[in-house]
Amino acid sequence: MIFTLGTYNLRMEHLDTGRDNRWEVRKPRLMESLRHVGFDLAGLQEVNSRMQRELSEELADDYSFWFFSPYSQTGEGDKAHGIMFRKSLFEILERRFFWISDTPDVCSLADVGPNGNYRRGGCCAVLRHRASRDRLFLMCTHACYNKKPNARFAPLYRMMEERFNAENLPSFFVGDMNTTPETDASRTFREYWHDAHDQAPLSTRYGTENTYNAYKSPAGISRIDYIYFRGTSVGVESYRSDPSLYFGGYPSDHFPVSSVIRINPER
């Protein structure tokens, strides 16, 4: 099985009101970016209700979406992150979600600090590759923005992965982790998962080192978006953080990040 896996923080449409990046101007850039990058499977962050509806309408011929909002106990609603997948390649079999807090099964607020207060969570899915019938596990998050809870709750993702991936399927963890590679949180993630950026051959690492661009930096400002994986059958053939402009501007304040993944059949 070979497919393109990605992560992309889309920047919620109501956050920018200036002339250059308001949603009416930025939406065509973003849709063109998603078509160009060509994810087969990806985690998306910062997708509010309007964006959920418009993504589903614009890309309905090729993709299905499932969104989770940590702002409601049911997981439905605004301020969401989620999973997109190419309908011709994958089908979703199981859906799970949790909150980043000491009570992961309860809608809760734990991302608190000098950078503001936010509800954070993770969404998980088991997907089946239509052609091979092989399954995989994918977890997506938009991690805590405040440094202390970001580090404190990093081990929770492993706990949730072990809980929801009891069959030990090939495992992927993607998202805007809101932290750079040298931090305690990133080290915690790498104790369990591998970083696709590090595992891709040097000759197949394309684009920028950094993934957050603030709408202004062609080289990016920091690397905070990641594709992690685990499993002896998983290999990374390439990695890309794509700084392309569309219609003269950036589609988001983050670059789309993608890797070509190979999962070899277990013998």
PDB file of C-alpha atoms in Angstrom:
ATOM      1  CA  MET A   1       0.000   0.000   0.000  1.00  0.00           C
ATOM      2  CA  ILE A   2       1.409   3.410  -0.984  1.00  0.00           C
ATOM      3  CA  PHE A   3      -0.386   6.677  -0.235  1.00  0.00           C
ATOM      4  CA  THR A   4       0.225  10.357   0.503  1.00  0.00           C
ATOM      5  CA  LEU A   5      -0.407  11.244   4.145  1.00  0.00           C
ATOM      6  CA  GLY A   6      -0.561  14.828   5.336  1.00  0.00           C
ATOM      7  CA  THR A   7      -1.402  17.433   7.915  1.00  0.00           C
ATOM      8  CA  TYR A   8      -2.614  20.974   7.305  1.00  0.00           C
ATOM      9  CA  ASN A   9      -3.693  23.773   9.637  1.00  0.00           C
ATOM     10  CA  LEU A  10      -6.205  25.682   7.480  1.00  0.00           C
ATOM     11  CA  ARG A  11      -6.619  28.765   9.703  1.00  0.00           C
ATOM     12  CA  MET A  12     -10.237  29.406  10.711  1.00  0.00           C
ATOM     13  CA  GLU A  13     -11.996  31.673   8.241  1.00  0.00           C
ATOM     14  CA  HIS A  14     -13.275  34.231  10.769  1.00  0.00           C
ATOM     15  CA  LEU A  15      -9.826  35.028  12.199  1.00  0.00           C
ATOM     16  CA  ASP A  16      -8.624  37.189   9.293  1.00  0.00           C
ATOM     17  CA  THR A  17     -10.519  40.319   8.280  1.00  0.00           C
ATOM     18  CA  GLY A  18      -7.767  42.187   6.413  1.00  0.00           C
ATOM     19  CA  ARG A  19      -7.980  42.705   2.672  1.00  0.00           C
ATOM     20  CA  ASP A  20      -5.309  40.172   1.676  1.00  0.00           C
ATOM     21  CA  ASN A  21      -6.282  37.173   3.779  1.00  0.00           C
ATOM     22  CA  ARG A  22     -10.003  37.451   4.464  1.00  0.00           C
ATOM     23  CA  TRP A  23     -11.838  34.227   3.668  1.00  0.00           C
ATOM     24  CA  GLU A  24     -13.378  35.391   0.404  1.00  0.00           C
ATOM     25  CA  VAL A  25      -9.874  36.011  -0.954  1.00  0.00           C
ATOM     26  CA  ARG A  26      -8.175  33.065   0.700  1.00  0.00           C
ATOM     27  CA  LYS A  27     -10.745  30.343   0.022  1.00  0.00           C
ATOM     28  CA  PRO A  28      -9.809  29.844  -3.679  1.00  0.00           C
ATOM     29  CA  ARG A  29      -6.149  29.618  -2.675  1.00  0.00           C
ATOM     30  CA  LEU A  30      -6.886  27.001  -0.061  1.00  0.00           C
ATOM     31  CA  MET A  31      -9.062  24.854  -2.311  1.00  0.00           C
ATOM     32  CA  GLU A  32      -6.451  24.974  -5.057  1.00  0.00           C
ATOM     33  CA  SER A  33      -3.755  24.103  -2.527  1.00  0.00           C
ATOM     34  CA  LEU A  34      -5.657  21.028  -1.339  1.00  0.00           C
ATOM     35  CA  ARG A  35      -6.138  19.865  -4.914  1.00  0.00           C
ATOM     36  CA  HIS A  36      -2.492  20.475  -5.789  1.00  0.00           C
ATOM     37  CA  VAL A  37      -0.938  18.827  -2.729  1.00  0.00           C
ATOM     38  CA  GLY A  38      -2.995  15.732  -3.441  1.00  0.00           C
ATOM     39  CA  PHE A  39      -3.420  14.196  -0.003  1.00  0.00           C
ATOM     40  CA  ASP A  40      -4.837  10.699  -0.026  1.00  0.00           C
ATOM     41  CA  LEU A  41      -5.326  10.899   3.730  1.00  0.00           C
ATOM     42  CA  ALA A  42      -4.748  13.863   6.032  1.00  0.00           C
ATOM     43  CA  GLY A  43      -5.447  15.516   9.338  1.00  0.00           C
ATOM     44  CA  LEU A  44      -6.844  19.062   9.216  1.00  0.00           C
ATOM     45  CA  GLN A  45      -6.857  21.676  11.966  1.00  0.00           C
ATOM     46  CA  GLU A  46      -8.753  24.936  12.537  1.00  0.00           C
ATOM     47  CA  VAL A  47     -11.864  24.127  10.548  1.00  0.00           C
ATOM     48  CA  ASN A  48     -14.953  26.018  11.690  1.00  0.00           C
ATOM     49  CA  SER A  49     -18.518  25.213  10.675  1.00  0.00           C
ATOM     50  CA  ARG A  50     -18.536  27.274   7.504  1.00  0.00           C
ATOM     51  CA  MET A  51     -15.263  25.748   6.353  1.00  0.00           C
ATOM     52  CA  GLN A  52     -16.494  22.235   7.112  1.00  0.00           C
ATOM     53  CA  ARG A  53     -19.507  22.829   4.890  1.00  0.00           C
ATOM     54  CA  GLU A  54     -17.572  24.472   2.059  1.00  0.00           C
ATOM     55  CA  LEU A  55     -14.778  21.902   2.036  1.00  0.00           C
ATOM     56  CA  SER A  56     -17.336  19.122   1.801  1.00  0.00           C
ATOM     57  CA  GLU A  57     -19.113  20.914  -1.053  1.00  0.00           C
ATOM     58  CA  GLU A  58     -16.027  21.908  -3.049  1.00  0.00           C
ATOM     59  CA  LEU A  59     -14.151  18.620  -2.782  1.00  0.00           C
ATOM     60  CA  ALA A  60     -17.059  16.189  -2.665  1.00  0.00           C
ATOM     61  CA  ASP A  61     -16.102  14.434  -5.895  1.00  0.00           C
ATOM     62  CA  ASP A  62     -12.849  13.170  -4.420  1.00  0.00           C
ATOM     63  CA  TYR A  63     -12.901  13.377  -0.626  1.00  0.00           C
ATOM     64  CA  SER A  64     -14.895  12.548   2.467  1.00  0.00           C
ATOM     65  CA  PHE A  65     -14.435  14.384   5.758  1.00  0.00           C
ATOM     66  CA  TRP A  66     -14.981  13.683   9.431  1.00  0.00           C
ATOM     67  CA  PHE A  67     -14.630  16.546  11.901  1.00  0.00           C
ATOM     68  CA  PHE A  68     -14.380  16.594  15.688  1.00  0.00           C
ATOM     69  CA  SER A  69     -14.933  19.685  17.824  1.00  0.00           C
ATOM     70  CA  PRO A  70     -13.529  19.569  21.365  1.00  0.00           C
ATOM     71  CA  TYR A  71     -16.036  22.272  22.303  1.00  0.00           C
ATOM     72  CA  SER A  72     -18.989  19.889  22.692  1.00  0.00           C
ATOM     73  CA  GLN A  73     -19.451  16.562  24.448  1.00  0.00           C
ATOM     74  CA  THR A  74     -20.797  15.005  21.243  1.00  0.00           C
ATOM     75  CA  GLY A  75     -17.755  16.148  19.261  1.00  0.00           C
ATOM     76  CA  GLU A  76     -19.937  18.017  16.777  1.00  0.00           C
ATOM     77  CA  GLY A  77     -19.746  21.725  16.091  1.00  0.00           C
ATOM     78  CA  ASP A  78     -17.444  24.642  15.474  1.00  0.00           C
ATOM     79  CA  LYS A  79     -13.672  25.032  16.010  1.00  0.00           C
ATOM     80  CA  ALA A  80     -12.906  21.540  14.811  1.00  0.00           C
ATOM     81  CA  HIS A  81     -10.105  19.406  13.519  1.00  0.00           C
ATOM     82  CA  GLY A  82     -10.559  16.239  11.577  1.00  0.00           C
ATOM     83  CA  ILE A  83      -9.684  13.763   8.874  1.00  0.00           C
ATOM     84  CA  MET A  84     -10.029  13.927   5.096  1.00  0.00           C
ATOM     85  CA  PHE A  85      -9.577  10.872   2.893  1.00  0.00           C
ATOM     86  CA  ARG A  86      -9.801  10.069  -0.777  1.00  0.00           C
ATOM     87  CA  LYS A  87     -12.990   8.086  -1.254  1.00  0.00           C
ATOM     88  CA  SER A  88     -11.618   5.951  -4.048  1.00  0.00           C
ATOM     89  CA  LEU A  89      -8.764   4.710  -1.839  1.00  0.00           C
ATOM     90  CA  PHE A  90     -10.045   4.514   1.735  1.00  0.00           C
ATOM     91  CA  GLU A  91     -13.112   3.874   3.814  1.00  0.00           C
ATOM     92  CA  ILE A  92     -13.460   4.787   7.467  1.00  0.00           C
ATOM     93  CA  LEU A  93     -14.390   1.929   9.793  1.00  0.00           C
ATOM     94  CA  GLU A  94     -14.157   3.353  13.320  1.00  0.00           C
ATOM     95  CA  ARG A  95     -14.275   6.834  14.851  1.00  0.00           C
ATOM     96  CA  ARG A  96     -13.127   7.827  18.327  1.00  0.00           C
ATOM     97  CA  PHE A  97     -12.285  11.105  20.075  1.00  0.00           C
ATOM     98  CA  PHE A  98     -10.992  12.382  23.393  1.00  0.00           C
ATOM     99  CA  TRP A  99     -10.028  15.539  25.257  1.00  0.00           C
ATOM    100  CA  ILE A 100      -6.545  16.683  26.222  1.00  0.00           C
ATOM    101  CA  SER A 101      -7.064  16.836  29.959  1.00  0.00           C
ATOM    102  CA  ASP A 102      -7.071  14.716  33.096  1.00  0.00           C
ATOM    103  CA  THR A 103     -10.600  13.604  32.083  1.00  0.00           C
ATOM    104  CA  PRO A 104     -10.149  12.599  28.414  1.00  0.00           C
ATOM    105  CA  ASP A 105     -13.686  11.241  28.059  1.00  0.00           C
ATOM    106  CA  VAL A 106     -15.308  14.483  29.211  1.00  0.00           C
ATOM    107  CA  CYS A 107     -15.511  17.804  27.351  1.00  0.00           C
ATOM    108  CA  SER A 108     -13.001  19.731  29.410  1.00  0.00           C
ATOM    109  CA  LEU A 109     -10.715  22.745  29.497  1.00  0.00           C
ATOM    110  CA  ALA A 110      -7.013  22.154  30.268  1.00  0.00           C
ATOM    111  CA  ASP A 111      -5.088  24.297  27.751  1.00  0.00           C
ATOM    112  CA  VAL A 112      -4.892  27.330  30.028  1.00  0.00           C
ATOM    113  CA  GLY A 113      -2.122  29.836  30.502  1.00  0.00           C
ATOM    114  CA  PRO A 114      -0.644  33.114  29.273  1.00  0.00           C
ATOM    115  CA  ASN A 115      -1.502  32.310  25.629  1.00  0.00           C
ATOM    116  CA  GLY A 116      -5.223  31.955  26.342  1.00  0.00           C
ATOM    117  CA  ASN A 117      -7.676  29.241  27.264  1.00  0.00           C
ATOM    118  CA  TYR A 118      -8.694  26.542  24.767  1.00  0.00           C
ATOM    119  CA  ARG A 119     -10.392  23.162  24.704  1.00  0.00           C
ATOM    120  CA  ARG A 120      -8.147  20.626  22.984  1.00  0.00           C
ATOM    121  CA  GLY A 121      -8.636  17.056  21.894  1.00  0.00           C
ATOM    122  CA  GLY A 122      -7.788  14.328  19.465  1.00  0.00           C
ATOM    123  CA  CYS A 123      -9.755  12.350  16.923  1.00  0.00           C
ATOM    124  CA  CYS A 124      -8.884   8.807  15.871  1.00  0.00           C
ATOM    125  CA  ALA A 125      -9.995   6.583  13.028  1.00  0.00           C
ATOM    126  CA  VAL A 126      -9.405   3.116  11.717  1.00  0.00           C
ATOM    127  CA  LEU A 127      -9.409   3.204   7.918  1.00  0.00           C
ATOM    128  CA  ARG A 128      -9.305   0.427   5.364  1.00  0.00           C
ATOM    129  CA  HIS A 129      -7.457   0.655   2.083  1.00  0.00           C
ATOM    130  CA  ARG A 130      -9.968  -0.439  -0.530  1.00  0.00           C
ATOM    131  CA  ALA A 131      -7.563  -2.195  -2.890  1.00  0.00           C
ATOM    132  CA  SER A 132      -5.438  -4.135  -0.396  1.00  0.00           C
ATOM    133  CA  ARG A 133      -8.078  -4.392   2.377  1.00  0.00           C
ATOM    134  CA  ASP A 134      -5.338  -3.509   4.854  1.00  0.00           C
ATOM    135  CA  ARG A 135      -6.231  -1.289   7.794  1.00  0.00           C
ATOM    136  CA  LEU A 136      -4.396   1.524   9.536  1.00  0.00           C
ATOM    137  CA  PHE A 137      -4.886   3.767  12.555  1.00  0.00           C
ATOM    138  CA  LEU A 138      -4.771   7.578  12.310  1.00  0.00           C
ATOM    139  CA  MET A 139      -4.871  10.134  15.113  1.00  0.00           C
ATOM    140  CA  CYS A 140      -5.104  13.876  14.512  1.00  0.00           C
ATOM    141  CA  THR A 141      -4.800  16.752  16.969  1.00  0.00           C
ATOM    142  CA  HIS A 142      -4.366  20.476  17.399  1.00  0.00           C
ATOM    143  CA  ALA A 143      -2.258  20.402  20.545  1.00  0.00           C
ATOM    144  CA  CYS A 144      -2.156  22.809  23.467  1.00  0.00           C
ATOM    145  CA  TYR A 145      -0.995  26.349  22.700  1.00  0.00           C
ATOM    146  CA  ASN A 146       0.295  26.992  26.220  1.00  0.00           C
ATOM    147  CA  LYS A 147       3.711  25.474  26.916  1.00  0.00           C
ATOM    148  CA  LYS A 148       3.069  23.846  30.279  1.00  0.00           C
ATOM    149  CA  PRO A 149      -0.048  21.847  29.293  1.00  0.00           C
ATOM    150  CA  ASN A 150       1.542  21.071  25.927  1.00  0.00           C
ATOM    151  CA  ALA A 151       4.378  19.259  27.682  1.00  0.00           C
ATOM    152  CA  ARG A 152       2.289  17.866  30.511  1.00  0.00           C
ATOM    153  CA  PHE A 153      -0.285  16.171  28.296  1.00  0.00           C
ATOM    154  CA  ALA A 154       2.062  14.868  25.618  1.00  0.00           C
ATOM    155  CA  PRO A 155       2.038  11.353  27.172  1.00  0.00           C
ATOM    156  CA  LEU A 156      -1.760  11.274  26.914  1.00  0.00           C
ATOM    157  CA  TYR A 157      -1.601  10.762  23.149  1.00  0.00           C
ATOM    158  CA  ARG A 158       0.264   7.501  23.577  1.00  0.00           C
ATOM    159  CA  MET A 159      -2.256   6.375  26.172  1.00  0.00           C
ATOM    160  CA  MET A 160      -5.121   7.096  23.787  1.00  0.00           C
ATOM    161  CA  GLU A 161      -3.341   5.430  20.873  1.00  0.00           C
ATOM    162  CA  GLU A 162      -2.840   2.267  22.898  1.00  0.00           C
ATOM    163  CA  ARG A 163      -6.473   2.380  23.979  1.00  0.00           C
ATOM    164  CA  PHE A 164      -8.021   2.898  20.549  1.00  0.00           C
ATOM    165  CA  ASN A 165      -5.462   0.930  18.514  1.00  0.00           C
ATOM    166  CA  ALA A 166      -5.668  -2.264  20.527  1.00  0.00           C
ATOM    167  CA  GLU A 167      -4.905  -4.371  17.440  1.00  0.00           C
ATOM    168  CA  ASN A 168      -1.571  -2.578  16.990  1.00  0.00           C
ATOM    169  CA  LEU A 169      -2.314  -1.559  13.406  1.00  0.00           C
ATOM    170  CA  PRO A 170       0.208   0.600  11.538  1.00  0.00           C
ATOM    171  CA  SER A 171      -0.170   3.863  13.432  1.00  0.00           C
ATOM    172  CA  PHE A 172      -0.002   7.508  12.356  1.00  0.00           C
ATOM    173  CA  PHE A 173      -0.235  10.659  14.471  1.00  0.00           C
ATOM    174  CA  VAL A 174      -0.502  13.994  12.677  1.00  0.00           C
ATOM    175  CA  GLY A 175      -1.300  17.572  13.501  1.00  0.00           C
ATOM    176  CA  ASP A 176      -0.310  21.019  14.575  1.00  0.00           C
ATOM    177  CA  MET A 177       1.563  20.124  17.745  1.00  0.00           C
ATOM    178  CA  ASN A 178       2.242  23.774  18.661  1.00  0.00           C
ATOM    179  CA  THR A 179       5.787  22.909  19.680  1.00  0.00           C
ATOM    180  CA  THR A 180       9.190  22.702  18.013  1.00  0.00           C
ATOM    181  CA  PRO A 181      11.353  19.562  17.679  1.00  0.00           C
ATOM    182  CA  GLU A 182      13.685  20.194  20.635  1.00  0.00           C
ATOM    183  CA  THR A 183      10.966  20.494  23.301  1.00  0.00           C
ATOM    184  CA  ASP A 184       9.974  17.981  25.974  1.00  0.00           C
ATOM    185  CA  ALA A 185       6.663  17.329  24.213  1.00  0.00           C
ATOM    186  CA  SER A 186       8.377  16.467  20.934  1.00  0.00           C
ATOM    187  CA  ARG A 187      10.847  14.195  22.705  1.00  0.00           C
ATOM    188  CA  THR A 188       7.921  12.423  24.344  1.00  0.00           C
ATOM    189  CA  PHE A 189       6.274  11.848  20.969  1.00  0.00           C
ATOM    190  CA  ARG A 190       9.511  10.471  19.504  1.00  0.00           C
ATOM    191  CA  GLU A 191       9.823   7.937  22.318  1.00  0.00           C
ATOM    192  CA  TYR A 192       6.833   6.149  20.805  1.00  0.00           C
ATOM    193  CA  TRP A 193       6.518   7.340  17.203  1.00  0.00           C
ATOM    194  CA  HIS A 194       9.033   8.141  14.464  1.00  0.00           C
ATOM    195  CA  ASP A 195       9.115  11.594  12.859  1.00  0.00           C
ATOM    196  CA  ALA A 196       8.541  11.273   9.093  1.00  0.00           C
ATOM    197  CA  HIS A 197      10.733  14.344   8.523  1.00  0.00           C
ATOM    198  CA  ASP A 198      13.683  12.537  10.092  1.00  0.00           C
ATOM    199  CA  GLN A 199      12.988   9.160   8.521  1.00  0.00           C
ATOM    200  CA  ALA A 200      12.619  10.311   4.908  1.00  0.00           C
ATOM    201  CA  PRO A 201      15.788   9.964   2.815  1.00  0.00           C
ATOM    202  CA  LEU A 202      17.624  13.291   2.593  1.00  0.00           C
ATOM    203  CA  SER A 203      17.273  13.265  -1.182  1.00  0.00           C
ATOM    204  CA  THR A 204      13.469  13.129  -0.860  1.00  0.00           C
ATOM    205  CA  ARG A 205      12.953  15.939   1.648  1.00  0.00           C
ATOM    206  CA  TYR A 206      11.392  18.788  -0.291  1.00  0.00           C
ATOM    207  CA  GLY A 207      10.275  22.314   0.451  1.00  0.00           C
ATOM    208  CA  THR A 208      10.903  24.150   3.706  1.00  0.00           C
ATOM    209  CA  GLU A 209      12.219  22.997   7.055  1.00  0.00           C
ATOM    210  CA  ASN A 210       9.645  25.111   8.875  1.00  0.00           C
ATOM    211  CA  THR A 211       5.877  24.693   8.591  1.00  0.00           C
ATOM    212  CA  TYR A 212       4.394  27.833  10.179  1.00  0.00           C
ATOM    213  CA  ASN A 213       4.677  30.899   7.948  1.00  0.00           C
ATOM    214  CA  ALA A 214       2.470  33.651   9.509  1.00  0.00           C
ATOM    215  CA  TYR A 215       1.351  34.550   5.938  1.00  0.00           C
ATOM    216  CA  LYS A 216       4.677  36.206   5.274  1.00  0.00           C
ATOM    217  CA  SER A 217       7.720  33.937   5.443  1.00  0.00           C
ATOM    218  CA  PRO A 218       8.680  31.909   2.332  1.00  0.00           C
ATOM    219  CA  ALA A 219      11.026  29.808   4.466  1.00  0.00           C
ATOM    220  CA  GLY A 220       8.607  29.524   7.374  1.00  0.00           C
ATOM    221  CA  ILE A 221       9.209  30.592  10.956  1.00  0.00           C
ATOM    222  CA  SER A 222       9.053  27.350  12.959  1.00  0.00           C
ATOM    223  CA  ARG A 223       8.404  23.644  12.537  1.00  0.00           C
ATOM    224  CA  ILE A 224       5.299  22.817  14.566  1.00  0.00           C
ATOM    225  CA  ASP A 225       3.322  20.531  12.208  1.00  0.00           C
ATOM    226  CA  TYR A 226       4.259  16.849  12.170  1.00  0.00           C
ATOM    227  CA  ILE A 227       3.639  13.454  10.686  1.00  0.00           C
ATOM    228  CA  TYR A 228       4.539  10.706  13.144  1.00  0.00           C
ATOM    229  CA  PHE A 229       4.291   6.965  12.574  1.00  0.00           C
ATOM    230  CA  ARG A 230       5.027   3.628  14.157  1.00  0.00           C
ATOM    231  CA  GLY A 231       4.993   0.031  12.969  1.00  0.00           C
ATOM    232  CA  THR A 232       7.636  -2.264  11.499  1.00  0.00           C
ATOM    233  CA  SER A 233       5.786  -2.439   8.180  1.00  0.00           C
ATOM    234  CA  VAL A 234       5.787   1.353   7.660  1.00  0.00           C
ATOM    235  CA  GLY A 235       8.314   3.197   5.513  1.00  0.00           C
ATOM    236  CA  VAL A 236       8.631   6.849   4.480  1.00  0.00           C
ATOM    237  CA  GLU A 237       9.519   7.455   0.843  1.00  0.00           C
ATOM    238  CA  SER A 238       9.440  11.270   0.898  1.00  0.00           C
ATOM    239  CA  TYR A 239       8.601  14.335   2.982  1.00  0.00           C
ATOM    240  CA  ARG A 240       7.453  17.786   1.892  1.00  0.00           C
ATOM    241  CA  SER A 241       6.543  21.088   3.527  1.00  0.00           C
ATOM    242  CA  ASP A 242       5.087  22.982   0.581  1.00  0.00           C
ATOM    243  CA  PRO A 243       5.547  26.801   0.479  1.00  0.00           C
ATOM    244  CA  SER A 244       3.664  27.313  -2.794  1.00  0.00           C
ATOM    245  CA  LEU A 245       1.721  30.502  -3.411  1.00  0.00           C
ATOM    246  CA  TYR A 246      -1.692  30.407  -5.071  1.00  0.00           C
ATOM    247  CA  PHE A 247      -3.146  33.394  -6.870  1.00  0.00           C
ATOM    248  CA  GLY A 248      -0.372  35.483  -5.362  1.00  0.00           C
ATOM    249  CA  GLY A 249      -0.817  34.540  -1.707  1.00  0.00           C
ATOM    250  CA  TYR A 250      -0.512  31.872   0.942  1.00  0.00           C
ATOM    251  CA  PRO A 251      -3.528  29.604   1.435  1.00  0.00           C
ATOM    252  CA  SER A 252      -2.984  29.512   5.202  1.00  0.00           C
ATOM    253  CA  ASP A 253      -0.560  30.666   7.875  1.00  0.00           C
ATOM    254  CA  HIS A 254       0.784  27.089   7.839  1.00  0.00           C
ATOM    255  CA  PHE A 255       2.249  25.131   4.958  1.00  0.00           C
ATOM    256  CA  PRO A 256       0.719  21.772   4.026  1.00  0.00           C
ATOM    257  CA  VAL A 257       2.968  18.914   5.112  1.00  0.00           C
ATOM    258  CA  SER A 258       2.920  15.539   3.394  1.00  0.00           C
ATOM    259  CA  SER A 259       4.790  12.242   3.153  1.00  0.00           C
ATOM    260  CA  VAL A 260       4.551   9.381   0.740  1.00  0.00           C
ATOM    261  CA  ILE A 261       4.034   6.337   2.949  1.00  0.00           C
ATOM    262  CA  ARG A 262       4.539   2.693   2.123  1.00  0.00           C
ATOM    263  CA  ILE A 263       3.022  -0.064   4.250  1.00  0.00           C
ATOM    264  CA  ASN A 264       4.377  -3.480   3.352  1.00  0.00           C
ATOM    265  CA  PRO A 265       2.187  -6.530   3.964  1.00  0.00           C
ATOM    266  CA  GLU A 266       2.996  -8.357   7.184  1.00  0.00           C
ATOM    267  CA  ARG A 267       4.354 -11.839   6.536  1.00  0.00           C
TER     268      ARG A 267
END
